[in-house]
PDB file of C-alpha atoms and ligand atoms in Angstrom:
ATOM      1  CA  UNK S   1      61.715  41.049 -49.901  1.00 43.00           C
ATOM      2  CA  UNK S   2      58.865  42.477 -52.403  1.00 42.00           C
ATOM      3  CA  UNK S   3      58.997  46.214 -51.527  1.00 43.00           C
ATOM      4  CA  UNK S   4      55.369  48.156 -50.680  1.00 41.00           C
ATOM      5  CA  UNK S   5      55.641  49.811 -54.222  1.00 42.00           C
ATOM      6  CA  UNK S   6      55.152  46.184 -56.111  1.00 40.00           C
ATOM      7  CA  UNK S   7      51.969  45.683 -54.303  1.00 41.00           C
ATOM      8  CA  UNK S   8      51.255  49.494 -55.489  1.00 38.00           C
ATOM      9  CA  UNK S   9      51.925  48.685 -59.500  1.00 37.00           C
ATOM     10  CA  UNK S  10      50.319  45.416 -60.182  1.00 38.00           C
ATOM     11  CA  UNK S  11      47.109  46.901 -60.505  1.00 36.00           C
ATOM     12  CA  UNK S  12      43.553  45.567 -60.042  1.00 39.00           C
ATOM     13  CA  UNK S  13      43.321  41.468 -59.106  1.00 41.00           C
ATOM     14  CA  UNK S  14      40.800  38.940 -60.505  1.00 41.00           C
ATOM     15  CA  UNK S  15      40.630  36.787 -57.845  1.00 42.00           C
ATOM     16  CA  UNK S  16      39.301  33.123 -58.106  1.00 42.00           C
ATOM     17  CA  UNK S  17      37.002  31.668 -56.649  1.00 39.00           C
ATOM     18  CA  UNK S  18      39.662  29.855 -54.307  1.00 44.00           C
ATOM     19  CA  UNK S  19      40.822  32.834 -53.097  1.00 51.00           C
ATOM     20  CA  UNK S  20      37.386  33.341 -51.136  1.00 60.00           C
ATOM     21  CA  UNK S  21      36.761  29.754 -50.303  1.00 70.00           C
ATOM     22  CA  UNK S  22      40.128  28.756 -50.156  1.00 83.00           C
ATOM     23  CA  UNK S  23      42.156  28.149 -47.546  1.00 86.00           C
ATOM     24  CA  UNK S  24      43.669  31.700 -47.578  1.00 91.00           C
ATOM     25  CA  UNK S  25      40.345  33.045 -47.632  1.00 91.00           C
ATOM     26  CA  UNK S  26      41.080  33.943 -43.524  1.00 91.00           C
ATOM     27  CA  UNK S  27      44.358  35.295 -44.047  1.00 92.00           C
ATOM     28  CA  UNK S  28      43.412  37.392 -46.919  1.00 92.00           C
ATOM     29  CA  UNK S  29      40.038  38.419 -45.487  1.00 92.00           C
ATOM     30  CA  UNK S  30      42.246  40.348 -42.509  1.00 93.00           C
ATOM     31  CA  UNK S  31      44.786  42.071 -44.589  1.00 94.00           C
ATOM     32  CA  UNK S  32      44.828  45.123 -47.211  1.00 91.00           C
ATOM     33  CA  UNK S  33      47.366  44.289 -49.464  1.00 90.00           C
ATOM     34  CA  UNK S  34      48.021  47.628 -50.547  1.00 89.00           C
ATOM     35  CA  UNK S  35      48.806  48.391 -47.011  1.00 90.00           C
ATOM     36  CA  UNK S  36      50.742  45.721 -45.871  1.00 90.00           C
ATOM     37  CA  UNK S  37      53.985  44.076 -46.953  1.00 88.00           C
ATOM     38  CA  UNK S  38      53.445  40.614 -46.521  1.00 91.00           C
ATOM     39  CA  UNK S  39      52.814  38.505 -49.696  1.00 89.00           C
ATOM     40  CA  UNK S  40      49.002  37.922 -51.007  1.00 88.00           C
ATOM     41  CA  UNK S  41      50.295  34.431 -52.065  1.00 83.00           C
ATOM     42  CA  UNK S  42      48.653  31.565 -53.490  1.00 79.00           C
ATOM     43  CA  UNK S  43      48.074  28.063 -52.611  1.00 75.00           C
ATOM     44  CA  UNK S  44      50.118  25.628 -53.758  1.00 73.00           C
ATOM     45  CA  UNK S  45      50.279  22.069 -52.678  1.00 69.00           C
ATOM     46  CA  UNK S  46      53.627  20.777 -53.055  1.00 65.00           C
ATOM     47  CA  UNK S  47      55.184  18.360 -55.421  1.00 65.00           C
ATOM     48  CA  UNK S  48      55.302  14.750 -54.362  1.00 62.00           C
ATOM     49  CA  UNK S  49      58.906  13.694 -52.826  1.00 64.00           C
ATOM     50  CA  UNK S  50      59.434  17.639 -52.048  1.00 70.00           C
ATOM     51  CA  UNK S  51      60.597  18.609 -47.635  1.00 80.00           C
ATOM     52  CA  UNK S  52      57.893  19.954 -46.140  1.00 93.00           C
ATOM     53  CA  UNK S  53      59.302  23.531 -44.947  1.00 95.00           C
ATOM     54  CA  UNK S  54      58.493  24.958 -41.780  1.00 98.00           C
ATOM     55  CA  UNK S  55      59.655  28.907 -40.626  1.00 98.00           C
ATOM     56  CA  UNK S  56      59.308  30.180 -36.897  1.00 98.00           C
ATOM     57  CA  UNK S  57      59.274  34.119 -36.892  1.00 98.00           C
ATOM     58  CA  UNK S  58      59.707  36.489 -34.083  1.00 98.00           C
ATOM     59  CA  UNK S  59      56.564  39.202 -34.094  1.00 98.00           C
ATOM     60  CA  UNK S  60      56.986  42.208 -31.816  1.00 97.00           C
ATOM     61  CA  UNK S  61      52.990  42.816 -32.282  1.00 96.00           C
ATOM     62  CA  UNK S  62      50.794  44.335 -29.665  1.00 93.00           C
ATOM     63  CA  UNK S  63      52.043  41.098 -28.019  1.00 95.00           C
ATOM     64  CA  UNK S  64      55.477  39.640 -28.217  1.00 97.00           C
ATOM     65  CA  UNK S  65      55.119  35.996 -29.702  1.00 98.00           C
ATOM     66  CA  UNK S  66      56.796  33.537 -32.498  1.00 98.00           C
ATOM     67  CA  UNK S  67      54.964  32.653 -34.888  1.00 98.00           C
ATOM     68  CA  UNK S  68      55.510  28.555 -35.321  1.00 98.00           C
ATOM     69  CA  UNK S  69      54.151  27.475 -39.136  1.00 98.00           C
ATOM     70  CA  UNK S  70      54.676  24.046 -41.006  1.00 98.00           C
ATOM     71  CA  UNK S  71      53.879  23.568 -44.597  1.00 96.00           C
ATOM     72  CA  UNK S  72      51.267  20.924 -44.744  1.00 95.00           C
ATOM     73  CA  UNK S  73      48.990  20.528 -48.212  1.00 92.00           C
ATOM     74  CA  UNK S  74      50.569  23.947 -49.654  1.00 92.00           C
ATOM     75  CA  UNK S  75      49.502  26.271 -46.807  1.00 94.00           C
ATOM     76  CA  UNK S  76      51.743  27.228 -43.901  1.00 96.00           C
ATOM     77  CA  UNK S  77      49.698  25.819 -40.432  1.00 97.00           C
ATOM     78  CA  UNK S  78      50.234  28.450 -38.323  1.00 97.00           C
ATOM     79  CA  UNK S  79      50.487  28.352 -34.574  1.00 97.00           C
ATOM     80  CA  UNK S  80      51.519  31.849 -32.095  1.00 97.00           C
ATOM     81  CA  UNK S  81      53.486  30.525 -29.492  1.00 97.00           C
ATOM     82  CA  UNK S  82      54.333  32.990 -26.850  1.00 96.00           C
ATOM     83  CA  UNK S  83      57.662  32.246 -25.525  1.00 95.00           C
ATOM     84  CA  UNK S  84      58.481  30.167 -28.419  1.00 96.00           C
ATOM     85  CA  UNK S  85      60.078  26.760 -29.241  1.00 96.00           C
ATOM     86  CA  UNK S  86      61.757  25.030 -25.979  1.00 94.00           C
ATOM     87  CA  UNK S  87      64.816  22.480 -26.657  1.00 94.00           C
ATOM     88  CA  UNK S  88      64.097  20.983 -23.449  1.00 95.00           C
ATOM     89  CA  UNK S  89      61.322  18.156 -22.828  1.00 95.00           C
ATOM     90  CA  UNK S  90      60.120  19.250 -19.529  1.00 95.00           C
ATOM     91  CA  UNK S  91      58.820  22.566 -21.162  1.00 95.00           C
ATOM     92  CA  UNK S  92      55.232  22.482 -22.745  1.00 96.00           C
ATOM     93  CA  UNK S  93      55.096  25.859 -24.400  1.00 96.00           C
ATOM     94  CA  UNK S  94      51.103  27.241 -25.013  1.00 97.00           C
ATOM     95  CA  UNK S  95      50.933  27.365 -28.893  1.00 97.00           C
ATOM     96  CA  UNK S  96      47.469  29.325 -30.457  1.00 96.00           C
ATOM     97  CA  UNK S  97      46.404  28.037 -33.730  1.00 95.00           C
ATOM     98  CA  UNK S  98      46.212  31.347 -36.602  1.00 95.00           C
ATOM     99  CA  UNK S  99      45.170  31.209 -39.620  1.00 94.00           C
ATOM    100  CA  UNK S 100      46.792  29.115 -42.686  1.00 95.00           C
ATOM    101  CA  UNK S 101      49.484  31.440 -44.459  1.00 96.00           C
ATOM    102  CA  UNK S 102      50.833  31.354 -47.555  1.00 95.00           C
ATOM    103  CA  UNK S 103      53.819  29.214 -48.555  1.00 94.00           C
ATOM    104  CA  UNK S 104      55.536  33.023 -49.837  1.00 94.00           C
ATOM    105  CA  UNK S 105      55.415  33.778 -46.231  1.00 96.00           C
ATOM    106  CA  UNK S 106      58.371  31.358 -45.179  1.00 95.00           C
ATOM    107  CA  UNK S 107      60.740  34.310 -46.256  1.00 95.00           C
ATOM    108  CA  UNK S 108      58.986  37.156 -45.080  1.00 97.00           C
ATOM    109  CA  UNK S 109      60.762  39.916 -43.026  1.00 97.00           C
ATOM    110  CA  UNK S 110      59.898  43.778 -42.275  1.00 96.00           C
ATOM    111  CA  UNK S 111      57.184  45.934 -41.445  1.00 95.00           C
ATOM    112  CA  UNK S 112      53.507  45.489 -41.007  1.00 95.00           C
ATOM    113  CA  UNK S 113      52.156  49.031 -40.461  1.00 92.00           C
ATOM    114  CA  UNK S 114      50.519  50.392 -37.479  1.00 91.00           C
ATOM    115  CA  UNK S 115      47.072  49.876 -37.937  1.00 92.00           C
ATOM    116  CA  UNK S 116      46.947  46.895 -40.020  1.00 93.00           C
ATOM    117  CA  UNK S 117      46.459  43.304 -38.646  1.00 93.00           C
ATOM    118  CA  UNK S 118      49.419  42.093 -36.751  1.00 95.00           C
ATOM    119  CA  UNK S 119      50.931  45.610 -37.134  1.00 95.00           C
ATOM    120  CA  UNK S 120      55.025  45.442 -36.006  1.00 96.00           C
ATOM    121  CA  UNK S 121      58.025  43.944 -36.763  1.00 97.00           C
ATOM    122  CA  UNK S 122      58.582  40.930 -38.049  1.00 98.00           C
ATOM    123  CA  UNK S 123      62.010  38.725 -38.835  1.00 98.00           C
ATOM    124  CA  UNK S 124      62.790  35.129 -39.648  1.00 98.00           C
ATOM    125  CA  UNK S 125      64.332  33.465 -36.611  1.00 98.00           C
ATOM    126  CA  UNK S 126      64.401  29.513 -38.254  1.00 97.00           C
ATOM    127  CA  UNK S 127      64.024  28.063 -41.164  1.00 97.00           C
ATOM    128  CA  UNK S 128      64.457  24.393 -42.138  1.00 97.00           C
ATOM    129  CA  UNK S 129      62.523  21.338 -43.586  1.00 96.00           C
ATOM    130  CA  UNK S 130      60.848  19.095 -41.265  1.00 96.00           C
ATOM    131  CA  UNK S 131      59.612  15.200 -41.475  1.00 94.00           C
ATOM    132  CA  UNK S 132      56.258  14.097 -40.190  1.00 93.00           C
ATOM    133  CA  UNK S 133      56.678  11.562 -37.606  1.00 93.00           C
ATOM    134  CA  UNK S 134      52.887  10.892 -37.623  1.00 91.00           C
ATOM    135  CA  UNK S 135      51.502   6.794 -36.605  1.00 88.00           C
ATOM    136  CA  UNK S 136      48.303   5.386 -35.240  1.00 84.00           C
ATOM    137  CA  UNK S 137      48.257   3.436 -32.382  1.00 84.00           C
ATOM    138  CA  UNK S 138      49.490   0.689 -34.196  1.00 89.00           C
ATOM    139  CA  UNK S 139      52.734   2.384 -35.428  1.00 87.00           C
ATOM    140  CA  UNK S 140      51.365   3.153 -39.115  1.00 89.00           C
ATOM    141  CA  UNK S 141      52.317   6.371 -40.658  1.00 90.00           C
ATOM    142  CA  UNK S 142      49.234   8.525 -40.915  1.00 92.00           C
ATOM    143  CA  UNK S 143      49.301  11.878 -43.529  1.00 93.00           C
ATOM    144  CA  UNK S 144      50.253  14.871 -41.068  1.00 94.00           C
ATOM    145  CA  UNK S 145      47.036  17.296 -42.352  1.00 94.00           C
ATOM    146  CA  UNK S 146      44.905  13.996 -40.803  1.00 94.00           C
ATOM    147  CA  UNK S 147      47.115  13.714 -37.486  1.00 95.00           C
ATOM    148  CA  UNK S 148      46.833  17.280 -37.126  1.00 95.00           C
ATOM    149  CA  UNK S 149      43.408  17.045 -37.559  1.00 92.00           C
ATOM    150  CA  UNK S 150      42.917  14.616 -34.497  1.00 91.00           C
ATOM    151  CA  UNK S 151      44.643  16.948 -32.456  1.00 93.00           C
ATOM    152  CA  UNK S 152      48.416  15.111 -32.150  1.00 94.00           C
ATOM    153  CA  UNK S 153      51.144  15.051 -34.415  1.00 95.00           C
ATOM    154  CA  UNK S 154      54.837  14.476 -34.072  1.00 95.00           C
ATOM    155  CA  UNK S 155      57.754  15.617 -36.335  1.00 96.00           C
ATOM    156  CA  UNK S 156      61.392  15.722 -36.831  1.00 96.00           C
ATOM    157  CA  UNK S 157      62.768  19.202 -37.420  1.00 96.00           C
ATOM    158  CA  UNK S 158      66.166  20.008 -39.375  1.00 96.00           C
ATOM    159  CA  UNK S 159      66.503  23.775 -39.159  1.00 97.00           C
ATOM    160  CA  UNK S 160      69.579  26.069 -38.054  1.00 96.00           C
ATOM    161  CA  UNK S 161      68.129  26.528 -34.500  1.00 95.00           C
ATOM    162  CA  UNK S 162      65.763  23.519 -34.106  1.00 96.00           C
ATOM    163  CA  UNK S 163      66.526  20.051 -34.663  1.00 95.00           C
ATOM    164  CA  UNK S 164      65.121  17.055 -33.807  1.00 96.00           C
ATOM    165  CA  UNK S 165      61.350  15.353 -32.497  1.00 97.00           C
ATOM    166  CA  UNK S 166      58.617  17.412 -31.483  1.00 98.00           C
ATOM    167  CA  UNK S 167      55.202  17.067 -31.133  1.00 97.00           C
ATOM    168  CA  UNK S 168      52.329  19.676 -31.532  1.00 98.00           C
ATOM    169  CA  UNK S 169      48.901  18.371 -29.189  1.00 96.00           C
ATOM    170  CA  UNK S 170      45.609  20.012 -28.969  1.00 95.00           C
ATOM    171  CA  UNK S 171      44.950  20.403 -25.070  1.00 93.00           C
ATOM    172  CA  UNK S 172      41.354  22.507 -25.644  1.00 83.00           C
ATOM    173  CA  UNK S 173      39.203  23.198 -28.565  1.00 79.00           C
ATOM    174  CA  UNK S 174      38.958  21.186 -31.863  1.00 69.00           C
ATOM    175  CA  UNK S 175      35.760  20.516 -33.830  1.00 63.00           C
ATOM    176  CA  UNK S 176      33.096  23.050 -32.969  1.00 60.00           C
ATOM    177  CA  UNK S 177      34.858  25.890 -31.739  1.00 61.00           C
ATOM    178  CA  UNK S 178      37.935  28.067 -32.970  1.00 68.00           C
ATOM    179  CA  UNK S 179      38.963  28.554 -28.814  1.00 84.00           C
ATOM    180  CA  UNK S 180      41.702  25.728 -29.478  1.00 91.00           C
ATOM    181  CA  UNK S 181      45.106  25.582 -27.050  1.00 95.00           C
ATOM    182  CA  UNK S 182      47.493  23.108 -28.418  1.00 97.00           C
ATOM    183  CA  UNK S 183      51.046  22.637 -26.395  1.00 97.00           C
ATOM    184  CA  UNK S 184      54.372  22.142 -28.838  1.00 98.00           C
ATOM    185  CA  UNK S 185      56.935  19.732 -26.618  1.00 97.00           C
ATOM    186  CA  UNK S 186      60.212  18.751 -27.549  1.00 97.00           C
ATOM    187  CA  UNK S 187      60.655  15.024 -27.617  1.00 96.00           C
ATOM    188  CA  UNK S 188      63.397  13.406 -26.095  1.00 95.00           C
ATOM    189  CA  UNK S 189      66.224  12.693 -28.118  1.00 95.00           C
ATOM    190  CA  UNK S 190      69.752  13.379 -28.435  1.00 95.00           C
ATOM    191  CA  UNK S 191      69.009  16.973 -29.714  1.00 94.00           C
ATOM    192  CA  UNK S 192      67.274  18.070 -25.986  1.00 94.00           C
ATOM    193  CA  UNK S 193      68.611  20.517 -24.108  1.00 91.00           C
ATOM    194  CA  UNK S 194      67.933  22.753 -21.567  1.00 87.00           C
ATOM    195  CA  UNK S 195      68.474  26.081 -22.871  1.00 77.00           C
ATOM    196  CA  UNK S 196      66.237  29.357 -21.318  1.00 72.00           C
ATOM    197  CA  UNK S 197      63.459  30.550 -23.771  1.00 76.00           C
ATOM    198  CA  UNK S 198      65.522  32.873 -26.820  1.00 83.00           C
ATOM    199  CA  UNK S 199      64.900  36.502 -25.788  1.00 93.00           C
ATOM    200  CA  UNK S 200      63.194  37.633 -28.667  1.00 96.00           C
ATOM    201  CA  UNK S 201      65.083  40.969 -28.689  1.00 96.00           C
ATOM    202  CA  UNK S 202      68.875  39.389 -28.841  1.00 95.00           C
ATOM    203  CA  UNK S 203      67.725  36.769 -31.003  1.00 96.00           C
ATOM    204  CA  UNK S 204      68.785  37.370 -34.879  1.00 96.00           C
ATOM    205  CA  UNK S 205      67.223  36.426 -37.851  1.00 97.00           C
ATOM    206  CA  UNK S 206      68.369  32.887 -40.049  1.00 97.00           C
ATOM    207  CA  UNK S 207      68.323  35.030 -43.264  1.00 96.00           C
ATOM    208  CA  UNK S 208      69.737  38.896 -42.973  1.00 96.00           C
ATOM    209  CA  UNK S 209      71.702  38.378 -39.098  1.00 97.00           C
ATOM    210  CA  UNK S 210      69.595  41.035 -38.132  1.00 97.00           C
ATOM    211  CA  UNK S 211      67.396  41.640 -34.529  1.00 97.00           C
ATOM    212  CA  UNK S 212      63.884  42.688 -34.660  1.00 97.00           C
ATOM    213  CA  UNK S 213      65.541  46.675 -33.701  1.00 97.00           C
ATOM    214  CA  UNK S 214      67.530  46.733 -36.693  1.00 97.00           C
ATOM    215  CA  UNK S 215      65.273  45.304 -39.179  1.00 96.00           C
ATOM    216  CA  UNK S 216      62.645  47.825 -37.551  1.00 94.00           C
ATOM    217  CA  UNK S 217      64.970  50.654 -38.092  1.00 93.00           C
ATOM    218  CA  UNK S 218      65.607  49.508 -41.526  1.00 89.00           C
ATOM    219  CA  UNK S 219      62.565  49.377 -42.498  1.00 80.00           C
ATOM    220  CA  UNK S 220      61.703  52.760 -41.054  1.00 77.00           C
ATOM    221  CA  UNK S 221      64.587  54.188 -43.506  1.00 79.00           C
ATOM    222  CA  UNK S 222      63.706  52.970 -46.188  1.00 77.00           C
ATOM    223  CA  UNK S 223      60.346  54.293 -45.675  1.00 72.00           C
ATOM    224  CA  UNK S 224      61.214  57.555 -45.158  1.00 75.00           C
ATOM    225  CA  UNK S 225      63.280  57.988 -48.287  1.00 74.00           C
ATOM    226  CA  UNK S 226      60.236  56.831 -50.287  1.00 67.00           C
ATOM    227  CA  UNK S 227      58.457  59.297 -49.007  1.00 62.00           C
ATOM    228  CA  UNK S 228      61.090  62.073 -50.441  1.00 53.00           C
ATOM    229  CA  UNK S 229      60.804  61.065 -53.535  1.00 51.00           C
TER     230      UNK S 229
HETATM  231 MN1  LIG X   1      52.140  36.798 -35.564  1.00 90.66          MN
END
């Protein structure tokens, strides 16, 4: 993970006109980059052929959530999902649409300082590549970005926690207003189960093994012996 001193030492940015207009111009807009650790990234669609990637991370903001995100047209489409991703059909869990990410995020883990947006811990609970599983009423594939767009779209996960069909549906909101609800459902398939919700503090994260206390801790070390120096 890119340390807080990296973002200190590159020195002044010329940003493009993208990075205003872009798609990241929301995620960047909310953030200080010399405050927080999370990457500035850049938008990059992907190459043709390449797995989509998608990352779900635990947040322990001012409110417990996961944070669901799929890489669609070299963004990550973010969603904060309260209780987080259900194995089990019957469940419809309440997912809030956030702003498009950058693809750097997929690996990020630490610290956001107290004060800055989304200030807390963060870690990576899945990680994986997932497969739209997007038709029309007739059964024709349809690009995800334009399912998404109307407001369903299905998809077959391969992660290390999630596998298998679900589907992400917009329940309220869409074209005029940003006061969207969407529900994410596991479909049924041979990977349903019915598992409780993961407790976000026992759960550990796909990349270090670590819980949101220990990467918090960490984090707070590390911190404090930069300051000595
Ligand atoms: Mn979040």
């Amino acid at each position: 993970m890119a340390s807080k001193d990296s973002h200190r030492t590159t020195g002044p940015r010329h940003r493009s006109a993208q990075d205003h207009d872009g798609p990241l111009a929301d995620y960047r807009r909310k953030r200080d980059f010399d405050k927080t650790a999370e990457p500035e990234g850049a938008h990059a669609p992907a190459e043709p052929g390449e797995a989509a990637r998608f990352v779900v991370q635990i947040h322990d903001a001012s409110r417990m959530h996961f944070d669901f995100r799929l890489e669609v047209d070299g963004v990550l489409k973010s969603w904060a999902v309260p209780k987080g991703p259900s194995h089990d059909p019957t469940e419809k869990r309440l997912a809030v649409p956030t702003e498009d990410h950058p693809l750097d995020y997929h690996d990020f883990e630490g610290i956001i300082a107290q004060g800055e947006y989304g200030g807390g811990t963060v870690i990576v609970w899945d990680q994986g590549t997932y497969r739209s599983l997007a038709t029309d009423r007739r059964g024709n594939e349809v690009p995800f970005a334009e399912a998404l767009a109307a407001g369903h779209a299905s998809f077959w996960m391969d992660g290390a926690k999630l596998h298998g069909g679900y589907a992400l549906t917009r329940t309220r909101g869409g074209a005029f207003g940003d006061n969207e609800t969407w529900l994410l459902v596991k479909r049924k398939d041979r990977h349903a189960d019915k598992t409780d919700a993961p407790d976000p503090w026992r759960a550990r994260s796909v990349l270090t093994g670590r819980t949101l206390r220990q990467v918090a801790a960490e984090s707070a070390d590390e911190a404090s012996r930069d300051d000595g120096d």
